[in-house]
Amino acid sequence: MAFDKSCRYARMRKGMDRCEQAFWSGQSLEELYRSLSSKASDSMAALFVAAMIIATVLSVLLYLALKRTVTTPVNEAVGYAKRVASGDLCTRNRSRQQDETGELLSTLDDMANSLSSIVSGVRIAADSIHTTVNQLRAGNVDLSQRTEEQASSL
């Protein structure tokens, strides 16, 4: 609080010194006002430029942060989906994130688990069919031999 009062006092003292200087130099108050207002507009322009630079820097930082938090997990999900689409059902990708992209990765992982179960079921069924076909073939060969033996004995 004391610092604020001393700054105000210093600015007020500086302004009074300028008025006194203008009085002794014969400068009119209008000329003093014009010089002070041009200095104020110059400082306002500099303040505006500084604010625009700060806003630009903050925008770039925000862009980089959003890109890192959104794009990286989405790219990870796309890569995982491509691996599953190419037939790699062994890879698992559990996400620790609790946001939408984490939910997407978990859902893709659940999908890969389901596909793996389906492929496993199809494999088991195909093996069963293969075994049954082999047994039928062996039975047909046996039946064919017995039929030939019966025909030759007649």
PDB file of C-alpha atoms in Angstrom:
ATOM      1  CA  MET A   1       0.000   0.000   0.000  1.00  0.00           C
ATOM      2  CA  ALA A   2       2.834   2.381   0.871  1.00  0.00           C
ATOM      3  CA  PHE A   3       4.538   1.557  -2.440  1.00  0.00           C
ATOM      4  CA  ASP A   4       1.342   2.417  -4.334  1.00  0.00           C
ATOM      5  CA  LYS A   5       1.114   5.792  -2.560  1.00  0.00           C
ATOM      6  CA  SER A   6       4.759   6.568  -3.296  1.00  0.00           C
ATOM      7  CA  CYS A   7       4.239   5.724  -6.994  1.00  0.00           C
ATOM      8  CA  ARG A   8       1.208   7.975  -7.146  1.00  0.00           C
ATOM      9  CA  TYR A   9       3.122  10.724  -5.437  1.00  0.00           C
ATOM     10  CA  ALA A  10       6.045  10.350  -7.853  1.00  0.00           C
ATOM     11  CA  ARG A  11       3.712  10.523 -10.883  1.00  0.00           C
ATOM     12  CA  MET A  12       1.890  13.512  -9.443  1.00  0.00           C
ATOM     13  CA  ARG A  13       5.177  15.249  -8.681  1.00  0.00           C
ATOM     14  CA  LYS A  14       6.421  14.557 -12.220  1.00  0.00           C
ATOM     15  CA  GLY A  15       3.221  16.044 -13.697  1.00  0.00           C
ATOM     16  CA  MET A  16       3.519  19.123 -11.517  1.00  0.00           C
ATOM     17  CA  ASP A  17       7.139  19.535 -12.569  1.00  0.00           C
ATOM     18  CA  ARG A  18       6.073  19.444 -16.230  1.00  0.00           C
ATOM     19  CA  CYS A  19       3.365  22.046 -15.597  1.00  0.00           C
ATOM     20  CA  GLU A  20       5.869  24.250 -13.810  1.00  0.00           C
ATOM     21  CA  GLN A  21       8.396  23.791 -16.608  1.00  0.00           C
ATOM     22  CA  ALA A  22       5.729  24.669 -19.196  1.00  0.00           C
ATOM     23  CA  PHE A  23       4.792  27.760 -17.212  1.00  0.00           C
ATOM     24  CA  TRP A  24       8.372  29.056 -16.996  1.00  0.00           C
ATOM     25  CA  SER A  25       9.173  28.243 -20.642  1.00  0.00           C
ATOM     26  CA  GLY A  26       6.106  30.043 -21.879  1.00  0.00           C
ATOM     27  CA  GLN A  27       4.510  26.879 -23.202  1.00  0.00           C
ATOM     28  CA  SER A  28       0.729  26.926 -23.134  1.00  0.00           C
ATOM     29  CA  LEU A  29      -1.307  24.310 -21.312  1.00  0.00           C
ATOM     30  CA  GLU A  30      -2.741  23.240 -24.657  1.00  0.00           C
ATOM     31  CA  GLU A  31       0.740  22.425 -25.988  1.00  0.00           C
ATOM     32  CA  LEU A  32       1.545  20.584 -22.775  1.00  0.00           C
ATOM     33  CA  TYR A  33      -1.701  18.602 -23.094  1.00  0.00           C
ATOM     34  CA  ARG A  34      -0.880  17.677 -26.712  1.00  0.00           C
ATOM     35  CA  SER A  35       2.606  16.461 -25.829  1.00  0.00           C
ATOM     36  CA  LEU A  36       1.321  14.434 -22.889  1.00  0.00           C
ATOM     37  CA  SER A  37      -1.526  12.911 -24.927  1.00  0.00           C
ATOM     38  CA  SER A  38       0.846  11.906 -27.759  1.00  0.00           C
ATOM     39  CA  LYS A  39       3.098  10.216 -25.204  1.00  0.00           C
ATOM     40  CA  ALA A  40       0.053   8.461 -23.743  1.00  0.00           C
ATOM     41  CA  SER A  41      -1.087   7.268 -27.175  1.00  0.00           C
ATOM     42  CA  ASP A  42       2.439   6.003 -27.897  1.00  0.00           C
ATOM     43  CA  SER A  43       2.462   4.074 -24.634  1.00  0.00           C
ATOM     44  CA  MET A  44      -1.045   2.713 -25.390  1.00  0.00           C
ATOM     45  CA  ALA A  45       0.148   1.517 -28.807  1.00  0.00           C
ATOM     46  CA  ALA A  46       3.155  -0.189 -27.216  1.00  0.00           C
ATOM     47  CA  LEU A  47       0.867  -1.770 -24.634  1.00  0.00           C
ATOM     48  CA  PHE A  48      -1.458  -3.017 -27.407  1.00  0.00           C
ATOM     49  CA  VAL A  49       1.465  -4.549 -29.329  1.00  0.00           C
ATOM     50  CA  ALA A  50       2.734  -6.226 -26.159  1.00  0.00           C
ATOM     51  CA  ALA A  51      -0.746  -7.598 -25.446  1.00  0.00           C
ATOM     52  CA  MET A  52      -0.991  -8.991 -29.001  1.00  0.00           C
ATOM     53  CA  ILE A  53       2.414 -10.666 -28.678  1.00  0.00           C
ATOM     54  CA  ILE A  54       1.423 -12.217 -25.342  1.00  0.00           C
ATOM     55  CA  ALA A  55      -1.901 -13.394 -26.807  1.00  0.00           C
ATOM     56  CA  THR A  56      -0.098 -14.964 -29.776  1.00  0.00           C
ATOM     57  CA  VAL A  57       2.400 -16.765 -27.541  1.00  0.00           C
ATOM     58  CA  LEU A  58      -0.407 -18.048 -25.300  1.00  0.00           C
ATOM     59  CA  SER A  59      -2.356 -19.220 -28.360  1.00  0.00           C
ATOM     60  CA  VAL A  60       0.648 -21.162 -29.648  1.00  0.00           C
ATOM     61  CA  LEU A  61       1.193 -22.751 -26.219  1.00  0.00           C
ATOM     62  CA  LEU A  62      -2.485 -23.681 -25.995  1.00  0.00           C
ATOM     63  CA  TYR A  63      -2.356 -25.197 -29.497  1.00  0.00           C
ATOM     64  CA  LEU A  64       0.686 -27.295 -28.590  1.00  0.00           C
ATOM     65  CA  ALA A  65      -0.897 -28.486 -25.349  1.00  0.00           C
ATOM     66  CA  LEU A  66      -4.146 -29.451 -27.086  1.00  0.00           C
ATOM     67  CA  LYS A  67      -2.273 -31.147 -29.890  1.00  0.00           C
ATOM     68  CA  ARG A  68      -0.319 -33.192 -27.376  1.00  0.00           C
ATOM     69  CA  THR A  69      -3.345 -34.172 -25.300  1.00  0.00           C
ATOM     70  CA  VAL A  70      -5.721 -34.913 -28.190  1.00  0.00           C
ATOM     71  CA  THR A  71      -3.718 -35.837 -31.272  1.00  0.00           C
ATOM     72  CA  THR A  72      -1.288 -38.256 -29.633  1.00  0.00           C
ATOM     73  CA  PRO A  73      -3.939 -40.599 -28.159  1.00  0.00           C
ATOM     74  CA  VAL A  74      -6.014 -40.446 -31.356  1.00  0.00           C
ATOM     75  CA  ASN A  75      -2.955 -41.371 -33.436  1.00  0.00           C
ATOM     76  CA  GLU A  76      -2.294 -44.220 -30.999  1.00  0.00           C
ATOM     77  CA  ALA A  77      -5.874 -45.444 -31.484  1.00  0.00           C
ATOM     78  CA  VAL A  78      -5.554 -45.237 -35.274  1.00  0.00           C
ATOM     79  CA  GLY A  79      -2.297 -47.237 -35.175  1.00  0.00           C
ATOM     80  CA  TYR A  80      -3.890 -49.860 -32.956  1.00  0.00           C
ATOM     81  CA  ALA A  81      -6.940 -50.127 -35.233  1.00  0.00           C
ATOM     82  CA  LYS A  82      -4.628 -50.566 -38.233  1.00  0.00           C
ATOM     83  CA  ARG A  83      -2.734 -53.372 -36.459  1.00  0.00           C
ATOM     84  CA  VAL A  84      -6.009 -55.142 -35.652  1.00  0.00           C
ATOM     85  CA  ALA A  85      -7.219 -54.636 -39.243  1.00  0.00           C
ATOM     86  CA  SER A  86      -4.006 -56.215 -40.545  1.00  0.00           C
ATOM     87  CA  GLY A  87      -4.720 -59.322 -38.446  1.00  0.00           C
ATOM     88  CA  ASP A  88      -2.596 -58.720 -35.343  1.00  0.00           C
ATOM     89  CA  LEU A  89      -5.040 -59.775 -32.623  1.00  0.00           C
ATOM     90  CA  CYS A  90      -2.334 -60.538 -30.040  1.00  0.00           C
ATOM     91  CA  THR A  91      -1.392 -56.938 -29.288  1.00  0.00           C
ATOM     92  CA  ARG A  92      -3.243 -55.365 -26.376  1.00  0.00           C
ATOM     93  CA  ASN A  93      -3.493 -51.660 -25.725  1.00  0.00           C
ATOM     94  CA  ARG A  94      -5.124 -50.833 -22.387  1.00  0.00           C
ATOM     95  CA  SER A  95      -5.330 -47.117 -21.778  1.00  0.00           C
ATOM     96  CA  ARG A  96      -4.979 -45.532 -18.348  1.00  0.00           C
ATOM     97  CA  GLN A  97      -6.684 -42.360 -19.518  1.00  0.00           C
ATOM     98  CA  GLN A  98     -10.196 -41.682 -18.293  1.00  0.00           C
ATOM     99  CA  ASP A  99     -11.233 -39.343 -21.114  1.00  0.00           C
ATOM    100  CA  GLU A 100     -12.898 -40.014 -24.459  1.00  0.00           C
ATOM    101  CA  THR A 101      -9.709 -41.129 -26.199  1.00  0.00           C
ATOM    102  CA  GLY A 102      -8.955 -43.524 -23.345  1.00  0.00           C
ATOM    103  CA  GLU A 103     -12.454 -44.935 -23.697  1.00  0.00           C
ATOM    104  CA  LEU A 104     -11.880 -45.284 -27.453  1.00  0.00           C
ATOM    105  CA  LEU A 105      -8.649 -47.233 -26.883  1.00  0.00           C
ATOM    106  CA  SER A 106     -10.341 -49.478 -24.312  1.00  0.00           C
ATOM    107  CA  THR A 107     -13.228 -50.135 -26.694  1.00  0.00           C
ATOM    108  CA  LEU A 108     -10.804 -50.986 -29.504  1.00  0.00           C
ATOM    109  CA  ASP A 109      -9.050 -53.385 -27.133  1.00  0.00           C
ATOM    110  CA  ASP A 110     -12.388 -55.005 -26.238  1.00  0.00           C
ATOM    111  CA  MET A 111     -13.130 -55.311 -29.962  1.00  0.00           C
ATOM    112  CA  ALA A 112      -9.779 -57.040 -30.534  1.00  0.00           C
ATOM    113  CA  ASN A 113     -10.550 -59.445 -27.657  1.00  0.00           C
ATOM    114  CA  SER A 114     -13.945 -60.258 -29.208  1.00  0.00           C
ATOM    115  CA  LEU A 115     -12.420 -60.777 -32.640  1.00  0.00           C
ATOM    116  CA  SER A 116      -9.766 -63.026 -31.122  1.00  0.00           C
ATOM    117  CA  SER A 117     -12.481 -65.104 -29.419  1.00  0.00           C
ATOM    118  CA  ILE A 118     -14.435 -65.354 -32.683  1.00  0.00           C
ATOM    119  CA  VAL A 119     -11.351 -66.421 -34.636  1.00  0.00           C
ATOM    120  CA  SER A 120     -10.527 -68.967 -31.935  1.00  0.00           C
ATOM    121  CA  GLY A 121     -14.078 -70.354 -32.123  1.00  0.00           C
ATOM    122  CA  VAL A 122     -13.895 -70.595 -35.914  1.00  0.00           C
ATOM    123  CA  ARG A 123     -10.542 -72.374 -35.633  1.00  0.00           C
ATOM    124  CA  ILE A 124     -11.959 -74.910 -33.171  1.00  0.00           C
ATOM    125  CA  ALA A 125     -14.993 -75.476 -35.420  1.00  0.00           C
ATOM    126  CA  ALA A 126     -12.738 -75.867 -38.491  1.00  0.00           C
ATOM    127  CA  ASP A 127     -10.576 -78.412 -36.650  1.00  0.00           C
ATOM    128  CA  SER A 128     -13.691 -80.315 -35.609  1.00  0.00           C
ATOM    129  CA  ILE A 129     -14.976 -80.325 -39.192  1.00  0.00           C
ATOM    130  CA  HIS A 130     -11.572 -81.461 -40.423  1.00  0.00           C
ATOM    131  CA  THR A 131     -11.536 -84.355 -37.930  1.00  0.00           C
ATOM    132  CA  THR A 132     -15.092 -85.349 -38.899  1.00  0.00           C
ATOM    133  CA  VAL A 133     -14.243 -85.244 -42.617  1.00  0.00           C
ATOM    134  CA  ASN A 134     -11.200 -87.456 -42.018  1.00  0.00           C
ATOM    135  CA  GLN A 135     -13.330 -89.937 -40.097  1.00  0.00           C
ATOM    136  CA  LEU A 136     -15.957 -89.938 -42.883  1.00  0.00           C
ATOM    137  CA  ARG A 137     -13.260 -90.482 -45.489  1.00  0.00           C
ATOM    138  CA  ALA A 138     -11.799 -93.384 -43.515  1.00  0.00           C
ATOM    139  CA  GLY A 139     -15.317 -94.839 -43.137  1.00  0.00           C
ATOM    140  CA  ASN A 140     -15.965 -94.448 -46.874  1.00  0.00           C
ATOM    141  CA  VAL A 141     -12.671 -96.141 -47.746  1.00  0.00           C
ATOM    142  CA  ASP A 142     -13.507 -98.999 -45.378  1.00  0.00           C
ATOM    143  CA  LEU A 143     -17.018 -99.296 -46.812  1.00  0.00           C
ATOM    144  CA  SER A 144     -15.635 -99.236 -50.343  1.00  0.00           C
ATOM    145  CA  GLN A 145     -13.164-102.056 -49.544  1.00  0.00           C
ATOM    146  CA  ARG A 146     -15.860-104.190 -47.959  1.00  0.00           C
ATOM    147  CA  THR A 147     -18.166-103.554 -50.923  1.00  0.00           C
ATOM    148  CA  GLU A 148     -15.414-104.639 -53.320  1.00  0.00           C
ATOM    149  CA  GLU A 149     -14.735-107.753 -51.250  1.00  0.00           C
ATOM    150  CA  GLN A 150     -18.441-108.627 -51.258  1.00  0.00           C
ATOM    151  CA  ALA A 151     -18.667-108.047 -55.013  1.00  0.00           C
ATOM    152  CA  SER A 152     -15.600-110.180 -55.746  1.00  0.00           C
ATOM    153  CA  SER A 153     -16.942-113.048 -53.645  1.00  0.00           C
ATOM    154  CA  LEU A 154     -20.149-113.141 -55.686  1.00  0.00           C
TER     155      LEU A 154
END
